[in-house]
Amino acid sequence: MNKYFVIGNPIEHSLSPLIHNYWFKKYKINSIYEKTKLETSGLRDFVEEMRINNSIKGVNVTVPFKSKIISFLDELSPISKETFSVNTIIKENKKLIGYNTDATAFQKTLEENNLWLNSSSLIIGAGGVTSSIIWGIRQLNLKDKIYIINRTKEKAEDLVSRLVPGLIGSGIEVLNWGEIPGVNLVINTTSLGLKQNDNLQLDFKKYQNKKECIFYDLIYNPKETNFLSNAKKRGNHIINGKMMFLIQAKQAFNLWTNIDPEIDAEILKIVNL
Ligand SMILES: NC(=O)c1ccc[n+]([C@@H]2O[C@H](COP(=O)([O-])OP(=O)(O)OC[C@H]3O[C@@H](n4cnc5c(N)ncnc54)[C@H](OP(=O)(O)O)[C@@H]3O)[C@@H](O)[C@H]2O)c1
């Protein structure tokens, strides 16, 4: 039986095994998908085990290893290179190749919501996933500015300084925490919201009754963070991270098996999103 893993820390709450094991069963593939909690010091050994163990065919990578894993891999997809982020590893003739399906999944969800296309965007946060979000925006809009605010401003500045010109596009500006520009797309890429009482404490008053403005939270559990419920009360359009999460899994599954799995009613029920 072939094996697949998701590695991260923490990993207890990952829903990826439910999704991939459902698809393995549905498409009659003799494989199992498990979660493994690692310390940073165990990353190298895990990758070496993947390299020599013929039954391990693929791995997903989550917080906090999406960048750290890169130095252990043999090749990177162009998108992984541009975003310095890998969430999916495939094995090809003993070579380990890193891909980033967060970026392409985010792009896909944006394509379904064109409201913002002639506008600048605001990204809140500058963590591991933020470069994937910039990549997704830039596939669809090179001409408008992207603003970033992060609690630790230097981290946002550092992230921007590492971006290739193609992602900078017409410009990326780091603002002070609390400075809120008028844009049509506001994305929360911070982890603040995972707990029901979490609140970003940012003032979005100027967005009152702006139904053309999208507030997008990458968090999918809880389904509606305070960031989203406040936006809903203001009359903004809201999106949570559910479809991005399912699409990144679908694309990873496709890279491993060549099957394009369906996001069917059963899978929505299984993950209860
Ligand atoms: N839907 C999906 O498919 C999907 C995919 C990937 C990630 N995500 C979600 O995206 C979120 C971020 O992931 P990541 O990998 O980028 O995490 P990360 O690397 O740990 O970054 C965390 C970010 O949150 C900020 N932050 C943490 N606590 C904060 C607080 N109390 N106030 C203000 N900002 C705070 C950090 O700011 P500092 O720099 O100041 O510490 C940083 O910008 C997570 O919730 C993750 O679940 C969803």
mmCIF file with all atom_site columns, N, CA, C and O in Angstrom, residues 124 180 186 199-200 202-216 226-238:
data_model
loop_
_atom_site.group_PDB
_atom_site.id
_atom_site.type_symbol
_atom_site.label_atom_id
_atom_site.label_alt_id
_atom_site.label_comp_id
_atom_site.label_asym_id
_atom_site.label_entity_id
_atom_site.label_seq_id
_atom_site.pdbx_PDB_ins_code
_atom_site.Cartn_x
_atom_site.Cartn_y
_atom_site.Cartn_z
_atom_site.occupancy
_atom_site.B_iso_or_equiv
_atom_site.pdbx_formal_charge
_atom_site.auth_seq_id
_atom_site.auth_comp_id
_atom_site.auth_asym_id
_atom_site.auth_atom_id
_atom_site.pdbx_PDB_model_num
ATOM 1   N N  . ILE A 1 124 ? -3.826  41.498 5.004  1.00 0.00 ? 124 ILE A N  1
ATOM 2   C CA . ILE A 1 124 ? -3.491  41.617 6.424  1.00 0.00 ? 124 ILE A CA 1
ATOM 3   C C  . ILE A 1 124 ? -2.680  40.381 6.792  1.00 0.00 ? 124 ILE A C  1
ATOM 4   O O  . ILE A 1 124 ? -3.164  39.250 6.617  1.00 0.00 ? 124 ILE A O  1
ATOM 5   N N  . ILE A 1 180 ? -5.806  51.777 7.178  1.00 0.00 ? 180 ILE A N  1
ATOM 6   C CA . ILE A 1 180 ? -6.693  50.989 6.315  1.00 0.00 ? 180 ILE A CA 1
ATOM 7   C C  . ILE A 1 180 ? -7.040  51.776 5.048  1.00 0.00 ? 180 ILE A C  1
ATOM 8   O O  . ILE A 1 180 ? -7.816  52.732 5.096  1.00 0.00 ? 180 ILE A O  1
ATOM 9   N N  . VAL A 1 186 ? -10.152 42.770 0.630  1.00 0.00 ? 186 VAL A N  1
ATOM 10  C CA . VAL A 1 186 ? -9.394  42.767 1.885  1.00 0.00 ? 186 VAL A CA 1
ATOM 11  C C  . VAL A 1 186 ? -9.264  41.311 2.335  1.00 0.00 ? 186 VAL A C  1
ATOM 12  O O  . VAL A 1 186 ? -10.272 40.616 2.503  1.00 0.00 ? 186 VAL A O  1
ATOM 13  N N  . ASN A 1 199 ? -10.072 38.749 17.624 1.00 0.00 ? 199 ASN A N  1
ATOM 14  C CA . ASN A 1 199 ? -10.555 39.913 16.893 1.00 0.00 ? 199 ASN A CA 1
ATOM 15  C C  . ASN A 1 199 ? -9.368  40.770 16.459 1.00 0.00 ? 199 ASN A C  1
ATOM 16  O O  . ASN A 1 199 ? -8.503  41.075 17.274 1.00 0.00 ? 199 ASN A O  1
ATOM 17  N N  . LEU A 1 200 ? -9.327  41.153 15.200 1.00 0.00 ? 200 LEU A N  1
ATOM 18  C CA . LEU A 1 200 ? -8.161  41.877 14.686 1.00 0.00 ? 200 LEU A CA 1
ATOM 19  C C  . LEU A 1 200 ? -8.044  43.314 15.208 1.00 0.00 ? 200 LEU A C  1
ATOM 20  O O  . LEU A 1 200 ? -6.992  43.923 15.102 1.00 0.00 ? 200 LEU A O  1
ATOM 21  N N  . LEU A 1 202 ? -9.131  46.073 14.025 1.00 0.00 ? 202 LEU A N  1
ATOM 22  C CA . LEU A 1 202 ? -8.836  47.073 12.994 1.00 0.00 ? 202 LEU A CA 1
ATOM 23  C C  . LEU A 1 202 ? -10.146 47.798 12.673 1.00 0.00 ? 202 LEU A C  1
ATOM 24  O O  . LEU A 1 202 ? -11.215 47.213 12.768 1.00 0.00 ? 202 LEU A O  1
ATOM 25  N N  . ASP A 1 203 ? -10.033 49.060 12.282 1.00 0.00 ? 203 ASP A N  1
ATOM 26  C CA . ASP A 1 203 ? -11.226 49.871 12.084 1.00 0.00 ? 203 ASP A CA 1
ATOM 27  C C  . ASP A 1 203 ? -11.616 49.901 10.594 1.00 0.00 ? 203 ASP A C  1
ATOM 28  O O  . ASP A 1 203 ? -10.964 50.570 9.786  1.00 0.00 ? 203 ASP A O  1
ATOM 29  N N  . PHE A 1 204 ? -12.686 49.165 10.267 1.00 0.00 ? 204 PHE A N  1
ATOM 30  C CA . PHE A 1 204 ? -13.124 49.095 8.866  1.00 0.00 ? 204 PHE A CA 1
ATOM 31  C C  . PHE A 1 204 ? -14.380 49.939 8.616  1.00 0.00 ? 204 PHE A C  1
ATOM 32  O O  . PHE A 1 204 ? -15.153 49.636 7.709  1.00 0.00 ? 204 PHE A O  1
ATOM 33  N N  . LYS A 1 205 ? -14.573 50.989 9.469  1.00 0.00 ? 205 LYS A N  1
ATOM 34  C CA . LYS A 1 205 ? -15.800 51.819 9.351  1.00 0.00 ? 205 LYS A CA 1
ATOM 35  C C  . LYS A 1 205 ? -16.035 52.330 7.926  1.00 0.00 ? 205 LYS A C  1
ATOM 36  O O  . LYS A 1 205 ? -17.155 52.390 7.458  1.00 0.00 ? 205 LYS A O  1
ATOM 37  N N  . LYS A 1 206 ? -14.948 52.668 7.240  1.00 0.00 ? 206 LYS A N  1
ATOM 38  C CA . LYS A 1 206 ? -15.120 53.253 5.905  1.00 0.00 ? 206 LYS A CA 1
ATOM 39  C C  . LYS A 1 206 ? -15.738 52.257 4.902  1.00 0.00 ? 206 LYS A C  1
ATOM 40  O O  . LYS A 1 206 ? -16.097 52.633 3.799  1.00 0.00 ? 206 LYS A O  1
ATOM 41  N N  . TYR A 1 207 ? -15.856 50.996 5.304  1.00 0.00 ? 207 TYR A N  1
ATOM 42  C CA . TYR A 1 207 ? -16.429 49.984 4.403  1.00 0.00 ? 207 TYR A CA 1
ATOM 43  C C  . TYR A 1 207 ? -17.932 49.770 4.616  1.00 0.00 ? 207 TYR A C  1
ATOM 44  O O  . TYR A 1 207 ? -18.519 48.868 4.032  1.00 0.00 ? 207 TYR A O  1
ATOM 45  N N  . GLN A 1 208 ? -18.545 50.626 5.478  1.00 0.00 ? 208 GLN A N  1
ATOM 46  C CA . GLN A 1 208 ? -19.970 50.497 5.758  1.00 0.00 ? 208 GLN A CA 1
ATOM 47  C C  . GLN A 1 208 ? -20.791 50.529 4.456  1.00 0.00 ? 208 GLN A C  1
ATOM 48  O O  . GLN A 1 208 ? -20.585 51.416 3.620  1.00 0.00 ? 208 GLN A O  1
ATOM 49  N N  . ASN A 1 209 ? -21.678 49.545 4.290  1.00 0.00 ? 209 ASN A N  1
ATOM 50  C CA . ASN A 1 209 ? -22.606 49.455 3.137  1.00 0.00 ? 209 ASN A CA 1
ATOM 51  C C  . ASN A 1 209 ? -21.905 49.295 1.787  1.00 0.00 ? 209 ASN A C  1
ATOM 52  O O  . ASN A 1 209 ? -22.514 49.551 0.759  1.00 0.00 ? 209 ASN A O  1
ATOM 53  N N  . LYS A 1 210 ? -20.647 48.903 1.776  1.00 0.00 ? 210 LYS A N  1
ATOM 54  C CA . LYS A 1 210 ? -19.964 48.739 0.485  1.00 0.00 ? 210 LYS A CA 1
ATOM 55  C C  . LYS A 1 210 ? -20.101 47.281 0.054  1.00 0.00 ? 210 LYS A C  1
ATOM 56  O O  . LYS A 1 210 ? -19.257 46.446 0.379  1.00 0.00 ? 210 LYS A O  1
ATOM 57  N N  . LYS A 1 211 ? -21.161 47.007 -0.690 1.00 0.00 ? 211 LYS A N  1
ATOM 58  C CA . LYS A 1 211 ? -21.388 45.600 -1.012 1.00 0.00 ? 211 LYS A CA 1
ATOM 59  C C  . LYS A 1 211 ? -20.490 45.106 -2.143 1.00 0.00 ? 211 LYS A C  1
ATOM 60  O O  . LYS A 1 211 ? -20.377 43.915 -2.384 1.00 0.00 ? 211 LYS A O  1
ATOM 61  N N  . GLU A 1 212 ? -19.832 46.037 -2.824 1.00 0.00 ? 212 GLU A N  1
ATOM 62  C CA . GLU A 1 212 ? -18.896 45.625 -3.880 1.00 0.00 ? 212 GLU A CA 1
ATOM 63  C C  . GLU A 1 212 ? -17.543 45.206 -3.279 1.00 0.00 ? 212 GLU A C  1
ATOM 64  O O  . GLU A 1 212 ? -16.685 44.688 -3.980 1.00 0.00 ? 212 GLU A O  1
ATOM 65  N N  . CYS A 1 213 ? -17.366 45.413 -1.971 1.00 0.00 ? 213 CYS A N  1
ATOM 66  C CA . CYS A 1 213 ? -16.086 45.076 -1.340 1.00 0.00 ? 213 CYS A CA 1
ATOM 67  C C  . CYS A 1 213 ? -16.109 43.653 -0.786 1.00 0.00 ? 213 CYS A C  1
ATOM 68  O O  . CYS A 1 213 ? -17.049 43.263 -0.092 1.00 0.00 ? 213 CYS A O  1
ATOM 69  N N  . ILE A 1 214 ? -15.034 42.906 -1.110 1.00 0.00 ? 214 ILE A N  1
ATOM 70  C CA . ILE A 1 214 ? -14.936 41.516 -0.651 1.00 0.00 ? 214 ILE A CA 1
ATOM 71  C C  . ILE A 1 214 ? -14.035 41.451 0.569  1.00 0.00 ? 214 ILE A C  1
ATOM 72  O O  . ILE A 1 214 ? -12.909 41.968 0.547  1.00 0.00 ? 214 ILE A O  1
ATOM 73  N N  . PHE A 1 215 ? -14.515 40.808 1.607  1.00 0.00 ? 215 PHE A N  1
ATOM 74  C CA . PHE A 1 215 ? -13.680 40.489 2.775  1.00 0.00 ? 215 PHE A CA 1
ATOM 75  C C  . PHE A 1 215 ? -13.469 38.978 2.762  1.00 0.00 ? 215 PHE A C  1
ATOM 76  O O  . PHE A 1 215 ? -14.432 38.210 2.833  1.00 0.00 ? 215 PHE A O  1
ATOM 77  N N  . TYR A 1 216 ? -12.202 38.583 2.620  1.00 0.00 ? 216 TYR A N  1
ATOM 78  C CA . TYR A 1 216 ? -11.859 37.169 2.410  1.00 0.00 ? 216 TYR A CA 1
ATOM 79  C C  . TYR A 1 216 ? -10.975 36.747 3.582  1.00 0.00 ? 216 TYR A C  1
ATOM 80  O O  . TYR A 1 216 ? -9.950  37.364 3.845  1.00 0.00 ? 216 TYR A O  1
ATOM 81  N N  . ASN A 1 226 ? -14.744 36.543 13.377 1.00 0.00 ? 226 ASN A N  1
ATOM 82  C CA . ASN A 1 226 ? -15.240 37.897 13.663 1.00 0.00 ? 226 ASN A CA 1
ATOM 83  C C  . ASN A 1 226 ? -14.962 38.839 12.497 1.00 0.00 ? 226 ASN A C  1
ATOM 84  O O  . ASN A 1 226 ? -15.756 39.719 12.189 1.00 0.00 ? 226 ASN A O  1
ATOM 85  N N  . PHE A 1 227 ? -13.814 38.652 11.860 1.00 0.00 ? 227 PHE A N  1
ATOM 86  C CA . PHE A 1 227 ? -13.465 39.456 10.678 1.00 0.00 ? 227 PHE A CA 1
ATOM 87  C C  . PHE A 1 227 ? -14.584 39.368 9.630  1.00 0.00 ? 227 PHE A C  1
ATOM 88  O O  . PHE A 1 227 ? -15.001 40.369 9.054  1.00 0.00 ? 227 PHE A O  1
ATOM 89  N N  . LEU A 1 228 ? -15.097 38.151 9.415  1.00 0.00 ? 228 LEU A N  1
ATOM 90  C CA . LEU A 1 228 ? -16.154 37.970 8.410  1.00 0.00 ? 228 LEU A CA 1
ATOM 91  C C  . LEU A 1 228 ? -17.521 38.395 8.934  1.00 0.00 ? 228 LEU A C  1
ATOM 92  O O  . LEU A 1 228 ? -18.296 39.020 8.197  1.00 0.00 ? 228 LEU A O  1
ATOM 93  N N  . SER A 1 229 ? -17.820 38.074 10.203 1.00 0.00 ? 229 SER A N  1
ATOM 94  C CA . SER A 1 229 ? -19.173 38.431 10.665 1.00 0.00 ? 229 SER A CA 1
ATOM 95  C C  . SER A 1 229 ? -19.321 39.951 10.758 1.00 0.00 ? 229 SER A C  1
ATOM 96  O O  . SER A 1 229 ? -20.385 40.486 10.444 1.00 0.00 ? 229 SER A O  1
ATOM 97  N N  . ASN A 1 230 ? -18.245 40.652 11.113 1.00 0.00 ? 230 ASN A N  1
ATOM 98  C CA . ASN A 1 230 ? -18.321 42.122 11.123 1.00 0.00 ? 230 ASN A CA 1
ATOM 99  C C  . ASN A 1 230 ? -18.512 42.664 9.707  1.00 0.00 ? 230 ASN A C  1
ATOM 100 O O  . ASN A 1 230 ? -19.258 43.617 9.488  1.00 0.00 ? 230 ASN A O  1
ATOM 101 N N  . ALA A 1 231 ? -17.822 42.038 8.743  1.00 0.00 ? 231 ALA A N  1
ATOM 102 C CA . ALA A 1 231 ? -17.957 42.480 7.352  1.00 0.00 ? 231 ALA A CA 1
ATOM 103 C C  . ALA A 1 231 ? -19.392 42.243 6.861  1.00 0.00 ? 231 ALA A C  1
ATOM 104 O O  . ALA A 1 231 ? -19.968 43.083 6.166  1.00 0.00 ? 231 ALA A O  1
ATOM 105 N N  . LYS A 1 232 ? -19.943 41.111 7.245  1.00 0.00 ? 232 LYS A N  1
ATOM 106 C CA . LYS A 1 232 ? -21.325 40.797 6.836  1.00 0.00 ? 232 LYS A CA 1
ATOM 107 C C  . LYS A 1 232 ? -22.279 41.853 7.397  1.00 0.00 ? 232 LYS A C  1
ATOM 108 O O  . LYS A 1 232 ? -23.146 42.346 6.683  1.00 0.00 ? 232 LYS A O  1
ATOM 109 N N  . LYS A 1 233 ? -22.055 42.201 8.665  1.00 0.00 ? 233 LYS A N  1
ATOM 110 C CA . LYS A 1 233 ? -22.926 43.233 9.283  1.00 0.00 ? 233 LYS A CA 1
ATOM 111 C C  . LYS A 1 233 ? -22.805 44.570 8.543  1.00 0.00 ? 233 LYS A C  1
ATOM 112 O O  . LYS A 1 233 ? -23.757 45.321 8.439  1.00 0.00 ? 233 LYS A O  1
ATOM 113 N N  . ARG A 1 234 ? -21.624 44.866 8.048  1.00 0.00 ? 234 ARG A N  1
ATOM 114 C CA . ARG A 1 234 ? -21.436 46.134 7.324  1.00 0.00 ? 234 ARG A CA 1
ATOM 115 C C  . ARG A 1 234 ? -22.049 46.087 5.931  1.00 0.00 ? 234 ARG A C  1
ATOM 116 O O  . ARG A 1 234 ? -22.123 47.093 5.243  1.00 0.00 ? 234 ARG A O  1
ATOM 117 N N  . GLY A 1 235 ? -22.384 44.872 5.460  1.00 0.00 ? 235 GLY A N  1
ATOM 118 C CA . GLY A 1 235 ? -22.958 44.739 4.125  1.00 0.00 ? 235 GLY A CA 1
ATOM 119 C C  . GLY A 1 235 ? -21.931 44.375 3.066  1.00 0.00 ? 235 GLY A C  1
ATOM 120 O O  . GLY A 1 235 ? -22.209 44.461 1.872  1.00 0.00 ? 235 GLY A O  1
ATOM 121 N N  . ASN A 1 236 ? -20.725 43.958 3.466  1.00 0.00 ? 236 ASN A N  1
ATOM 122 C CA . ASN A 1 236 ? -19.695 43.563 2.486  1.00 0.00 ? 236 ASN A CA 1
ATOM 123 C C  . ASN A 1 236 ? -19.927 42.119 2.041  1.00 0.00 ? 236 ASN A C  1
ATOM 124 O O  . ASN A 1 236 ? -20.621 41.363 2.703  1.00 0.00 ? 236 ASN A O  1
ATOM 125 N N  . HIS A 1 237 ? -19.304 41.782 0.919  1.00 0.00 ? 237 HIS A N  1
ATOM 126 C CA . HIS A 1 237 ? -19.355 40.410 0.411  1.00 0.00 ? 237 HIS A CA 1
ATOM 127 C C  . HIS A 1 237 ? -18.305 39.589 1.181  1.00 0.00 ? 237 HIS A C  1
ATOM 128 O O  . HIS A 1 237 ? -17.188 40.071 1.352  1.00 0.00 ? 237 HIS A O  1
ATOM 129 N N  . ILE A 1 238 ? -18.636 38.396 1.655  1.00 0.00 ? 238 ILE A N  1
ATOM 130 C CA . ILE A 1 238 ? -17.636 37.647 2.436  1.00 0.00 ? 238 ILE A CA 1
ATOM 131 C C  . ILE A 1 238 ? -17.327 36.267 1.830  1.00 0.00 ? 238 ILE A C  1
ATOM 132 O O  . ILE A 1 238 ? -18.185 35.631 1.215  1.00 0.00 ? 238 ILE A O  1
#
